[in-house]
CSV table of C-alpha atoms in Angstrom, one decimal:
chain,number,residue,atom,x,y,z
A,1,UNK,CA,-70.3,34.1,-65.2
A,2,UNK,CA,-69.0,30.2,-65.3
A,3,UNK,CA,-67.8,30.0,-61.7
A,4,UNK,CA,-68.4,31.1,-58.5
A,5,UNK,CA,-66.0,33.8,-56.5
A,6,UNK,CA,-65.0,32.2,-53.6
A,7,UNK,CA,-65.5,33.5,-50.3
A,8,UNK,CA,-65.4,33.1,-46.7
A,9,UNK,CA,-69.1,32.0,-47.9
A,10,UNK,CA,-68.6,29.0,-49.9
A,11,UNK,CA,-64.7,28.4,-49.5
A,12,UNK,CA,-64.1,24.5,-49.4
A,13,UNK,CA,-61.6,24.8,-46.3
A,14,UNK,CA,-60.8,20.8,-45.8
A,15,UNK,CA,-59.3,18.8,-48.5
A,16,UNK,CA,-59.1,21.8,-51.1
A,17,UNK,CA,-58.5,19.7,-53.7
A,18,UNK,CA,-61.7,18.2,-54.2
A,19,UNK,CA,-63.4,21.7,-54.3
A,20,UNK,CA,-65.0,23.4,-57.4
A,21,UNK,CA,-66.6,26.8,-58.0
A,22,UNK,CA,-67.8,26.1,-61.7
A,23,UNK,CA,-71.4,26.1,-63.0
A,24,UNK,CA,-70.3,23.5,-64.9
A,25,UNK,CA,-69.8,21.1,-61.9
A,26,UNK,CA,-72.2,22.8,-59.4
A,27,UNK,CA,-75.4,22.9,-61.9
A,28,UNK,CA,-75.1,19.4,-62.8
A,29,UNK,CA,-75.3,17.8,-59.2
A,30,UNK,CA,-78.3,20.0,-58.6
A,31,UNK,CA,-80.3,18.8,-61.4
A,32,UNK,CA,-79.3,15.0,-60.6
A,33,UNK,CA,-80.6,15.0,-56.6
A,34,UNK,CA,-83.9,14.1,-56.4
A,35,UNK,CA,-84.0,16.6,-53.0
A,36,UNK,CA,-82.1,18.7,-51.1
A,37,UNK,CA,-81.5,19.8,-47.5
A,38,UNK,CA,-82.4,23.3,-47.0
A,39,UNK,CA,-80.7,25.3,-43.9
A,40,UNK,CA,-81.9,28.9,-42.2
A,41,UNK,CA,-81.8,30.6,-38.6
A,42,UNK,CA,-84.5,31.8,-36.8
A,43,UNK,CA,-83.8,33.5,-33.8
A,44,UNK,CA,-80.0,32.7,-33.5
A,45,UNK,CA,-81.2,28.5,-33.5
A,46,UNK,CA,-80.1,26.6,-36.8
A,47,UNK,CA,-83.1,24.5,-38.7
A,48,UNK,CA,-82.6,21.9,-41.5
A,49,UNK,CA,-85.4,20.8,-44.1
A,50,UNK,CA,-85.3,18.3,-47.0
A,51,UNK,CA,-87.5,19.4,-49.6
A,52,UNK,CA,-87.6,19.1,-53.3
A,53,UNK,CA,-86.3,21.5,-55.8
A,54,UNK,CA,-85.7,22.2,-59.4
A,55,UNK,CA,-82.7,24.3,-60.9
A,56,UNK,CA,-84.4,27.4,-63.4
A,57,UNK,CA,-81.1,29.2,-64.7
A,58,UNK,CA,-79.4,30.8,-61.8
A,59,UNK,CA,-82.1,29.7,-59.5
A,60,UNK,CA,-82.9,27.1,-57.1
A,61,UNK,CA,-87.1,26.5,-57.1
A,62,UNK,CA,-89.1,25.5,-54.5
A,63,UNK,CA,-92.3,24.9,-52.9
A,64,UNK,CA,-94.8,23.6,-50.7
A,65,UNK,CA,-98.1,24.8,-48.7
A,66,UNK,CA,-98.9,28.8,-47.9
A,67,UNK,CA,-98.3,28.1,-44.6
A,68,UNK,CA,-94.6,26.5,-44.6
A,69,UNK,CA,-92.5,28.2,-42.5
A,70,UNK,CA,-89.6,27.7,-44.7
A,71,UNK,CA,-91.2,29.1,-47.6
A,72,UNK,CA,-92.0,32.1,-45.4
A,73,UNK,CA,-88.7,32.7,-43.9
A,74,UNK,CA,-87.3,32.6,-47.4
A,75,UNK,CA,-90.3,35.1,-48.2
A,76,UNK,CA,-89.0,37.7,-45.9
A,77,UNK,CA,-85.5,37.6,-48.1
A,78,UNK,CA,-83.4,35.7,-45.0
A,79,UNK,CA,-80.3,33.9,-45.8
A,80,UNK,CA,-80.4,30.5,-46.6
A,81,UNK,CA,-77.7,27.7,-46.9
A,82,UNK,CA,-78.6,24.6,-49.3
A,83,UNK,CA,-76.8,21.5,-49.0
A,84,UNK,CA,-77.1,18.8,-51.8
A,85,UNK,CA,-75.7,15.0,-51.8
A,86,UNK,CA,-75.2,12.5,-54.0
A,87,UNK,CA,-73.9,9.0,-52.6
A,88,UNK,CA,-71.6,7.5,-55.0
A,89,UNK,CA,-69.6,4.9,-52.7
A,90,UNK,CA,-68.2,3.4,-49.8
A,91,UNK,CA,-64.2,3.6,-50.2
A,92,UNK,CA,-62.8,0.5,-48.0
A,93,UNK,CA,-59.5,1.5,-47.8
A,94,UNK,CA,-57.1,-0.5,-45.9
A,95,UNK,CA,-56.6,1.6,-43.1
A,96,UNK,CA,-59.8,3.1,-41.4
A,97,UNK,CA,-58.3,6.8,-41.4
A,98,UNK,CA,-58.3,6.6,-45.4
A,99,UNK,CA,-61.4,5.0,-45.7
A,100,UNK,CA,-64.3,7.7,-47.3
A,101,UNK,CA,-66.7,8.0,-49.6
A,102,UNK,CA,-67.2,8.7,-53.1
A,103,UNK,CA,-69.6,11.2,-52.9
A,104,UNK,CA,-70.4,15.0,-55.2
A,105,UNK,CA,-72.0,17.1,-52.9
A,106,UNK,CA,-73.0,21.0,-53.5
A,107,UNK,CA,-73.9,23.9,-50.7
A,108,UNK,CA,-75.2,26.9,-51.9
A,109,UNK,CA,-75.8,30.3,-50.7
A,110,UNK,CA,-78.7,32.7,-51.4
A,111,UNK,CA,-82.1,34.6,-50.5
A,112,UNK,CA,-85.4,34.0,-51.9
A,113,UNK,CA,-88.1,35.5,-53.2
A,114,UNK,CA,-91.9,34.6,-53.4
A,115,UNK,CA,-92.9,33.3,-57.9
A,116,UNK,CA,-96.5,35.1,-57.9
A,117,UNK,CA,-96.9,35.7,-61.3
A,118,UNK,CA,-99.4,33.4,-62.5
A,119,UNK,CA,-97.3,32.1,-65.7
A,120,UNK,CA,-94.2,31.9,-64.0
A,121,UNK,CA,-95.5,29.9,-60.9
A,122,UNK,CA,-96.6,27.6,-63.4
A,123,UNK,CA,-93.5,27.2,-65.5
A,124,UNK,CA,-91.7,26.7,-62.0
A,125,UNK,CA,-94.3,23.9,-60.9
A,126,UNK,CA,-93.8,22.7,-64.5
A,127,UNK,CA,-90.0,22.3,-63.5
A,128,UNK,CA,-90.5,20.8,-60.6
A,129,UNK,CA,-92.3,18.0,-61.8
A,130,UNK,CA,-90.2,17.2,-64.6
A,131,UNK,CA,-87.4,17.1,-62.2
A,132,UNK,CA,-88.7,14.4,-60.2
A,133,UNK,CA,-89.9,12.4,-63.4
A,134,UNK,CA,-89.0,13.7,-67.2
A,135,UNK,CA,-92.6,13.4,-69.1
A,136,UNK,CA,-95.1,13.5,-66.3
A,137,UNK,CA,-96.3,17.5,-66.2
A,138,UNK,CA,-97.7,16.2,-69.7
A,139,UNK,CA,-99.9,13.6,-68.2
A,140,UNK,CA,-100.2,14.5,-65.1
A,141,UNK,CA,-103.5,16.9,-64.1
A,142,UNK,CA,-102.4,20.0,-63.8
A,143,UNK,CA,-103.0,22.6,-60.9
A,144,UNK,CA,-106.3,24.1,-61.1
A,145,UNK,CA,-106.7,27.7,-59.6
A,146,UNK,CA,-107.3,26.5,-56.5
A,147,UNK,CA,-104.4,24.4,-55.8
A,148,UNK,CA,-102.0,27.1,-57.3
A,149,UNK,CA,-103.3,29.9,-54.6
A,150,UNK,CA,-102.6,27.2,-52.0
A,151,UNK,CA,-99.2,26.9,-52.9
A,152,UNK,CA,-95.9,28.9,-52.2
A,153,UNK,CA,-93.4,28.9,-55.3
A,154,UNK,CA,-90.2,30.8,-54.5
A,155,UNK,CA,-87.2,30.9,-56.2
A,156,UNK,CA,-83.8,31.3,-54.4
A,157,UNK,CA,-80.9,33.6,-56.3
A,158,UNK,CA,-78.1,31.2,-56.2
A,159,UNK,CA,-75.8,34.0,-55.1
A,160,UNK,CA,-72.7,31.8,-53.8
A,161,UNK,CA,-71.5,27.7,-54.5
A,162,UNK,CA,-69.1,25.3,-54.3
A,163,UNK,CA,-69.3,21.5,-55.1
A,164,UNK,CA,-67.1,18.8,-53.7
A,165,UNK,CA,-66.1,15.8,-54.8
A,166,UNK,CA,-64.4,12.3,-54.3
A,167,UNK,CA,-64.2,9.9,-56.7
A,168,UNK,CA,-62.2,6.7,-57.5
A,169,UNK,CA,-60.0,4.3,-55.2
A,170,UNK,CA,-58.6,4.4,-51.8
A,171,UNK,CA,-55.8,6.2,-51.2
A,172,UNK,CA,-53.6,4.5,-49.0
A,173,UNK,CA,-50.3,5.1,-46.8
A,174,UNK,CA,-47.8,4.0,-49.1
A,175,UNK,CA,-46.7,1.0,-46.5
A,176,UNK,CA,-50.0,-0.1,-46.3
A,177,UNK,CA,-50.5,-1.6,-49.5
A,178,UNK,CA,-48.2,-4.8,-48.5
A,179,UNK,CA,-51.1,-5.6,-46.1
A,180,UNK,CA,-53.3,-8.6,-46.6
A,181,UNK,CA,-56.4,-6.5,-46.6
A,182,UNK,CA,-58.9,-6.1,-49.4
A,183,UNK,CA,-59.9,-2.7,-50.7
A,184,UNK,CA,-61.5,-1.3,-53.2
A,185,UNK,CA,-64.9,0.6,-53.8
A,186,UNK,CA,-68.4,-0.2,-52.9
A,187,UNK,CA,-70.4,2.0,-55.8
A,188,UNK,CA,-74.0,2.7,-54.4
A,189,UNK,CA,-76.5,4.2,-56.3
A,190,UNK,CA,-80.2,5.3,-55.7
A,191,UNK,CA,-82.2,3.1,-58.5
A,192,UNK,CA,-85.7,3.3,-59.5
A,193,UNK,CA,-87.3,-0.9,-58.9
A,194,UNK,CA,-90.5,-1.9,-61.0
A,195,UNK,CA,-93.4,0.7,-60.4
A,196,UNK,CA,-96.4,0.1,-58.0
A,197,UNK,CA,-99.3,0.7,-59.7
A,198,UNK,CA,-102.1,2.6,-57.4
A,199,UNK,CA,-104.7,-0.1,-56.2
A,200,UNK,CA,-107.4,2.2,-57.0
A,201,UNK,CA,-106.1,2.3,-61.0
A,202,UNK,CA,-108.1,0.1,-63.7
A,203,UNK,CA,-106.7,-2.9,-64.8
A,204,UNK,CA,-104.6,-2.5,-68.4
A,205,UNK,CA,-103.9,1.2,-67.8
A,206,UNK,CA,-100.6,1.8,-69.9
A,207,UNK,CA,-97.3,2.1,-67.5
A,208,UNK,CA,-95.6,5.2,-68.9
A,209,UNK,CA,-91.9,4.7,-69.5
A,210,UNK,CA,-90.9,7.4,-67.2
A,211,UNK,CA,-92.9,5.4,-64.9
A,212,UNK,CA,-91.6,1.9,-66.3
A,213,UNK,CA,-88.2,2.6,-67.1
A,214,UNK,CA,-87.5,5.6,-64.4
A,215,UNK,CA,-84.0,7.3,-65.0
A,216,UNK,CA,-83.1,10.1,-63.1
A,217,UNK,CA,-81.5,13.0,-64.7
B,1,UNK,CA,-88.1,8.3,-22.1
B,2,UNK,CA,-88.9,6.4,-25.1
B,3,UNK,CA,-90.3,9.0,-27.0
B,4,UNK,CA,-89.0,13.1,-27.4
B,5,UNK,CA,-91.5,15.7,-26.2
B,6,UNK,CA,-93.2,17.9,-28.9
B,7,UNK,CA,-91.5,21.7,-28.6
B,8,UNK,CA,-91.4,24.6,-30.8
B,9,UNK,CA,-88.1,22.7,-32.3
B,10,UNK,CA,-89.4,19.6,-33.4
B,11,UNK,CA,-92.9,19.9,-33.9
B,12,UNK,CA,-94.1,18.9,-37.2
B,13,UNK,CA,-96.1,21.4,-38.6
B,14,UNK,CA,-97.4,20.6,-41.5
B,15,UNK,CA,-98.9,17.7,-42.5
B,16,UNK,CA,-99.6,16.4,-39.0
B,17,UNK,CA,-100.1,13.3,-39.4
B,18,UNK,CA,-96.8,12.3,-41.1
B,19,UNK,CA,-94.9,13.4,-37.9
B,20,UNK,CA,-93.8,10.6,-35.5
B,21,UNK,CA,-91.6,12.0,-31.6
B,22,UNK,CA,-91.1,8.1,-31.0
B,23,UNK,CA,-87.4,6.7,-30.6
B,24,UNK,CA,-88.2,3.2,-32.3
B,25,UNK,CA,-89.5,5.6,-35.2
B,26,UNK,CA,-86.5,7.9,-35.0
B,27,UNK,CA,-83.6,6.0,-34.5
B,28,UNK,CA,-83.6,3.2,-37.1
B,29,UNK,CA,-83.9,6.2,-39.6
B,30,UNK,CA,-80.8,7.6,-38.4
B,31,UNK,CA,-79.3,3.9,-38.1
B,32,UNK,CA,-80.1,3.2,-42.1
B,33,UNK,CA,-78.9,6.5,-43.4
B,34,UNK,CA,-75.3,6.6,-44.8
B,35,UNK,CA,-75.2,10.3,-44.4
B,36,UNK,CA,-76.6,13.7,-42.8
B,37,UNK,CA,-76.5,17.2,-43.0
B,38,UNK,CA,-75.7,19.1,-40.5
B,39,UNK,CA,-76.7,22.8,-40.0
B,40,UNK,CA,-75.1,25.3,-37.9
B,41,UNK,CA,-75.2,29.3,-37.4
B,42,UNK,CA,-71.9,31.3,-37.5
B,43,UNK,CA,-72.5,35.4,-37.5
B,44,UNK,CA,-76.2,35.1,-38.7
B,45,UNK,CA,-75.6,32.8,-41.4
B,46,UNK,CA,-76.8,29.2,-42.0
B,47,UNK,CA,-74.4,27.0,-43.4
B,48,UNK,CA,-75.1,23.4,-44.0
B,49,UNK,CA,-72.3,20.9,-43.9
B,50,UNK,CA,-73.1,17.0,-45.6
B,51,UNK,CA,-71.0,14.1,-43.2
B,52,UNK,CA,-71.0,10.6,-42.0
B,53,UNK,CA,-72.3,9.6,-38.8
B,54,UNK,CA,-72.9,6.7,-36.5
B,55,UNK,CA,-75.7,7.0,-33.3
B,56,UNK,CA,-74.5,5.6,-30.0
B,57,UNK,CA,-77.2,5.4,-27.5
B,58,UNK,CA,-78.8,9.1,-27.3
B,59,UNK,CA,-76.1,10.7,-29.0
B,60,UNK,CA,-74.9,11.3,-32.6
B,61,UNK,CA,-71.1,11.0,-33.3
B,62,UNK,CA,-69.2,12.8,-35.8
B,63,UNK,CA,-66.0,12.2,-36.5
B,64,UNK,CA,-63.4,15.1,-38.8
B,65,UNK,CA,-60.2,16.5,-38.9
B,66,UNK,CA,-59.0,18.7,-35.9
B,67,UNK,CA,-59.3,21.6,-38.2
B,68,UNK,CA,-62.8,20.7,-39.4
B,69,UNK,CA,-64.6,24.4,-39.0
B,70,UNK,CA,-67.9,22.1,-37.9
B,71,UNK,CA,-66.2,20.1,-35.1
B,72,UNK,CA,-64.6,23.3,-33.8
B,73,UNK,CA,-68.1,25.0,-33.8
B,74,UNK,CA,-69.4,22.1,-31.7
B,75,UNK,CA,-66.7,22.1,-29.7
B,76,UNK,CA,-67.5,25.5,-28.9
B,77,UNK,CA,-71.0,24.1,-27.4
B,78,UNK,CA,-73.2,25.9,-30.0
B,79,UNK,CA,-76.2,24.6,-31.0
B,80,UNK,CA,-77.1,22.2,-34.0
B,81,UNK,CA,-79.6,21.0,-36.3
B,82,UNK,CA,-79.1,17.6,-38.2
B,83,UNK,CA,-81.6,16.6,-40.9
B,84,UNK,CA,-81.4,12.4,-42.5
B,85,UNK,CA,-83.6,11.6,-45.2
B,86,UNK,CA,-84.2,8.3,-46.7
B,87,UNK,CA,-85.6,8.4,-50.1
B,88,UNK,CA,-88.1,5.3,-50.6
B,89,UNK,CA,-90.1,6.6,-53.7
B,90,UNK,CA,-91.8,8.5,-56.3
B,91,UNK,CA,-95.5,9.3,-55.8
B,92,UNK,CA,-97.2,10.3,-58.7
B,93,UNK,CA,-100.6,11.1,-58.6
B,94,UNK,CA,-103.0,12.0,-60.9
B,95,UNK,CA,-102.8,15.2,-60.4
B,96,UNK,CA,-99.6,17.1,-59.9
B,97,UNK,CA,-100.9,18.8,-56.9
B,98,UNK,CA,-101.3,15.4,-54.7
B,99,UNK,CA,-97.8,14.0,-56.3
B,100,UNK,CA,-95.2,13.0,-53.8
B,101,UNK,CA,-92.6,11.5,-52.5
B,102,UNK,CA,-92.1,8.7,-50.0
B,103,UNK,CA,-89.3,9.5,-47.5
B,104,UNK,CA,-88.6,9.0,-43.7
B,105,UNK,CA,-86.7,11.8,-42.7
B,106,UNK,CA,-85.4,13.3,-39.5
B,107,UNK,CA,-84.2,16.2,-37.6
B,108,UNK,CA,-82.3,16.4,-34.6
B,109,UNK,CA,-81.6,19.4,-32.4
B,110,UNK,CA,-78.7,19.3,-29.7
B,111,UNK,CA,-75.0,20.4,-28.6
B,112,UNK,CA,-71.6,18.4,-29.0
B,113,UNK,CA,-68.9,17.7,-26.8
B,114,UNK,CA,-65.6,16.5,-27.5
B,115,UNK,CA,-64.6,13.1,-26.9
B,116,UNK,CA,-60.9,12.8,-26.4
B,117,UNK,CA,-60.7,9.8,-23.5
B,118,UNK,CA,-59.2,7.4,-26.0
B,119,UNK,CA,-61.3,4.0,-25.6
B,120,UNK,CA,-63.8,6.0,-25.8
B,121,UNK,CA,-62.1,8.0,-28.9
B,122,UNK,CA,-61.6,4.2,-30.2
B,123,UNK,CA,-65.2,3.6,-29.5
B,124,UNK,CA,-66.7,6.0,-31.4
B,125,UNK,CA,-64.3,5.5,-34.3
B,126,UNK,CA,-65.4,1.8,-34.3
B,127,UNK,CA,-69.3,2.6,-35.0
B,128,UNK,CA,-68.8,5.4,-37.7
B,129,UNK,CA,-66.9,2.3,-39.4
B,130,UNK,CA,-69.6,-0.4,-38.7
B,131,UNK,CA,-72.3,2.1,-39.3
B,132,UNK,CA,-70.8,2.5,-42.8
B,133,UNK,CA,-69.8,-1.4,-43.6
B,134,UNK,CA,-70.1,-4.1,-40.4
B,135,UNK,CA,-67.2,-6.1,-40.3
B,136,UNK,CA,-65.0,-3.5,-41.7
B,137,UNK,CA,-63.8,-2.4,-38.3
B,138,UNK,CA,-61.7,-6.0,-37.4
B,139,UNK,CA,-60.1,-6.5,-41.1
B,140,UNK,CA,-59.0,-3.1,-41.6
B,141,UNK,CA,-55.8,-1.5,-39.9
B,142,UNK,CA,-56.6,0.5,-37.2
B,143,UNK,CA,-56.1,3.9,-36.5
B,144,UNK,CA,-52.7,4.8,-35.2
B,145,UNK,CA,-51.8,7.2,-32.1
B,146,UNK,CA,-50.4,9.5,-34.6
B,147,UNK,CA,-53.8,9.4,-36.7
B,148,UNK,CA,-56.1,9.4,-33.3
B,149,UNK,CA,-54.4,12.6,-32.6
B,150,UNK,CA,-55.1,14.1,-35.9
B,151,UNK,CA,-58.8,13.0,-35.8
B,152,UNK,CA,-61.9,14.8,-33.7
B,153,UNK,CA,-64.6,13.2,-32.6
B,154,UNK,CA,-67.9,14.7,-31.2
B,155,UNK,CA,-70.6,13.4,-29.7
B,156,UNK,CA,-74.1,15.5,-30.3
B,157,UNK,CA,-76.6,14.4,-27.0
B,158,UNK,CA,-80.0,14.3,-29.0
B,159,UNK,CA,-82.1,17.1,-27.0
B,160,UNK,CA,-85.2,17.2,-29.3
B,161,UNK,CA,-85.9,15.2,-32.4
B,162,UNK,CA,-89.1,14.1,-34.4
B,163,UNK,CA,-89.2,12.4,-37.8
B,164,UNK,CA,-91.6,12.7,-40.7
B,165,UNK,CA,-92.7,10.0,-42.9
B,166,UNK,CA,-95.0,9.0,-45.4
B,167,UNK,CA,-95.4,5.8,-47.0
B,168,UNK,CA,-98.3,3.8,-49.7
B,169,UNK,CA,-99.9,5.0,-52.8
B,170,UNK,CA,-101.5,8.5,-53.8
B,171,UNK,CA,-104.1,10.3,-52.4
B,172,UNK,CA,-105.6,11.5,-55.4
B,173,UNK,CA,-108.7,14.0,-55.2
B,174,UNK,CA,-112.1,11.7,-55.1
B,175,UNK,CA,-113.2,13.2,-58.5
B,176,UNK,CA,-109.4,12.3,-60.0
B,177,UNK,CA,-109.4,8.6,-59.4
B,178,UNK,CA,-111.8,8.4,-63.0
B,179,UNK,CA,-109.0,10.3,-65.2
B,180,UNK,CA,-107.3,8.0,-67.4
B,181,UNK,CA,-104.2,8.5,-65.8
B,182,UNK,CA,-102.0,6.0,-64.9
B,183,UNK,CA,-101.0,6.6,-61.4
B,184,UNK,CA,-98.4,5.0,-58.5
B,185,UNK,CA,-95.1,4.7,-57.1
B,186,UNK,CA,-91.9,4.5,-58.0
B,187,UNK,CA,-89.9,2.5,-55.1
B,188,UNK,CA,-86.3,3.7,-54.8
B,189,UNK,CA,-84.0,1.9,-52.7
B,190,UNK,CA,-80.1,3.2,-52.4
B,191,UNK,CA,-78.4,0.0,-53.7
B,192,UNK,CA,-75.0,-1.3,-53.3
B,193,UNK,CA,-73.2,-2.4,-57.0
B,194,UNK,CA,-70.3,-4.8,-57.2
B,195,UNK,CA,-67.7,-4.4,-55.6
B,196,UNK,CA,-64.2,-2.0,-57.5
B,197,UNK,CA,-61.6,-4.2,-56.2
B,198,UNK,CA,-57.9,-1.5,-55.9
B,199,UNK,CA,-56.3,-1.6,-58.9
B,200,UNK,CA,-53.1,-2.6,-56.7
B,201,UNK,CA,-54.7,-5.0,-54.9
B,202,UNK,CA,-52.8,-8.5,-55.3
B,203,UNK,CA,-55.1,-10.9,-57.4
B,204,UNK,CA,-57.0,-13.6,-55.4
B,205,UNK,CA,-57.3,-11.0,-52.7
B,206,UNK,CA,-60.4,-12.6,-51.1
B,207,UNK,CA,-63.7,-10.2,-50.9
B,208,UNK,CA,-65.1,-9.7,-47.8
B,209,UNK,CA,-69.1,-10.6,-47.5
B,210,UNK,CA,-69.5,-6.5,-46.6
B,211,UNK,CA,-68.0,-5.8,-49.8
B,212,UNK,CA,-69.0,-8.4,-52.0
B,213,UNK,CA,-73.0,-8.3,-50.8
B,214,UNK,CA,-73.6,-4.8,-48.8
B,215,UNK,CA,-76.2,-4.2,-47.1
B,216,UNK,CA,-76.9,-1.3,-45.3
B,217,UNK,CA,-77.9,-1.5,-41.7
């Protein structure tokens, strides 16, 4: 399967046109957010949660403390919604009705269920950390068996998704453009500056280049 | 009441110590984020929605088209949740267990009401714009009776909020900080690029200083 079926699930009802059920859209704006906002119900009263994630295949990873009440609603198989954001731009257009953003945002549909199996809750950690920085599971200490039994891996069926997108300039009312008014794109973009070394780290201990030189995926 | 009381909605539950009920913590997040994620309940499921927003006072303003399946759900009085994150780094400790992020992030519980008294309308229009670029709001053309009409705007009163932040360097395990790893952050920071003037803009249109040197509120 390449695309999504759509459904009253992950329809994209306003502007149609910039909606898109393909892996081949969806998977990629997953794997470039650095976190996502995760949505579930309890007790009829909605709850929103950034976290960080990591896409395995068809499934969204995450994970966080035993005790998260996140991880164990998603334990108990509820529904959850996932909303993911990347900020492109500010579109100035010359009238503020048209003005936007240039955005590609994904929300995705699906129920959970607990990574216990030793090798696999590794391999998912694994991806997690090389989501957030491509190199550093390498260096990095890894969990001991101690740290892995205090923490909750589970990995959420990606079940239903749409992306949407805007890109590119305003889009004015035709009579509009005769106006004196400049417009155009602001293009923003969430950049990595020079790294803080930890004030507790020796002096001359080599900067990786992931660390140096960060580029998100 | 400067600060929210703790409930079973916003308490921060884990990680204690990174939760914060205070408005002067709460509402310049809210005030710096371009964007939030709003989730809502319809027939059991969560559905999160990413959108624009400006904060007037106690309340949160969101602004759609009259069909928007959000603003009708708020309209309807039903309860939301709104989660903002601002990323500010990458934390990487020694180990992968302690490695991080640093974020201020909120959520926000409350209802919606329409607002339809047109200064008011006008109002409410004006901040989404200056929340998004200041100055924007008196060069561009403003909204016309015809586009008012088409456009709903909510207000969400803020019931219950908290925020959760964490900030500095790792906090490596004691017996860690000898490894030979290099450890530290990775600031991030959101950053405007130059300017994509309209490719039918006239030449010599003059930049505005919003444009040519954003800087978000």
């Amino acid at each position: 399967m390449t695309s999504f079926t759509r459904s009253a699930l992950n329809r994209v009802r306003r502007l149609q046109e910039r909606g898109h059920y393909d892996k081949a859209t969806i998977y990629p704006i997953i794997d470039e957010a650095l976190i996502c906002h995760v949505a579930l119900v309890q007790d009829g009263q909605p709850f929103v949660i950034p976290t960080i994630h990591a896409r395995m295949g068809d499934e969204l990873i995450l994970h966080g403390a035993n005790a998260s009440r996140l991880l164990q609603h998603i334990e108990r198989g509820e529904p959850v919604c996932v909303g993911i954001t990347l900020l492109d731009g500010l579109v100035l257009a010359r009238s503020v009705f048209h003005s936007s953003m240039n955005y590609r945002s994904v929300v995705l549909f699906g129920r959970g269920r607990v990574v216990s199996e030793p090798a696999a809750k590794l391999a998912a950690l694994e991806a997690l950390s090389e989501h957030l920085a491509q190199g550093r599971w390498q260096d990095a200490r890894k969990p001991t068996a101690r740290e892995l039994k205090a923490t909750k891996v589970v990995a959420i069926a990606i079940d239903s998704a749409s992306a949407k997108v805007r890109s590119g300039p305003p889009g004015d009312d035709e009579a509009d453009y005769d106006l004196p008014i400049w417009a155009g794109v602001v293009p923003l973009d969430l950049r990595a500056e020079p790294p803080e070394p930890d004030p507790r780290l020796p002096d001359g201990t080599a900067v990786p280049a992931y660390a140096a030189h960060y580029v998100r995926r």
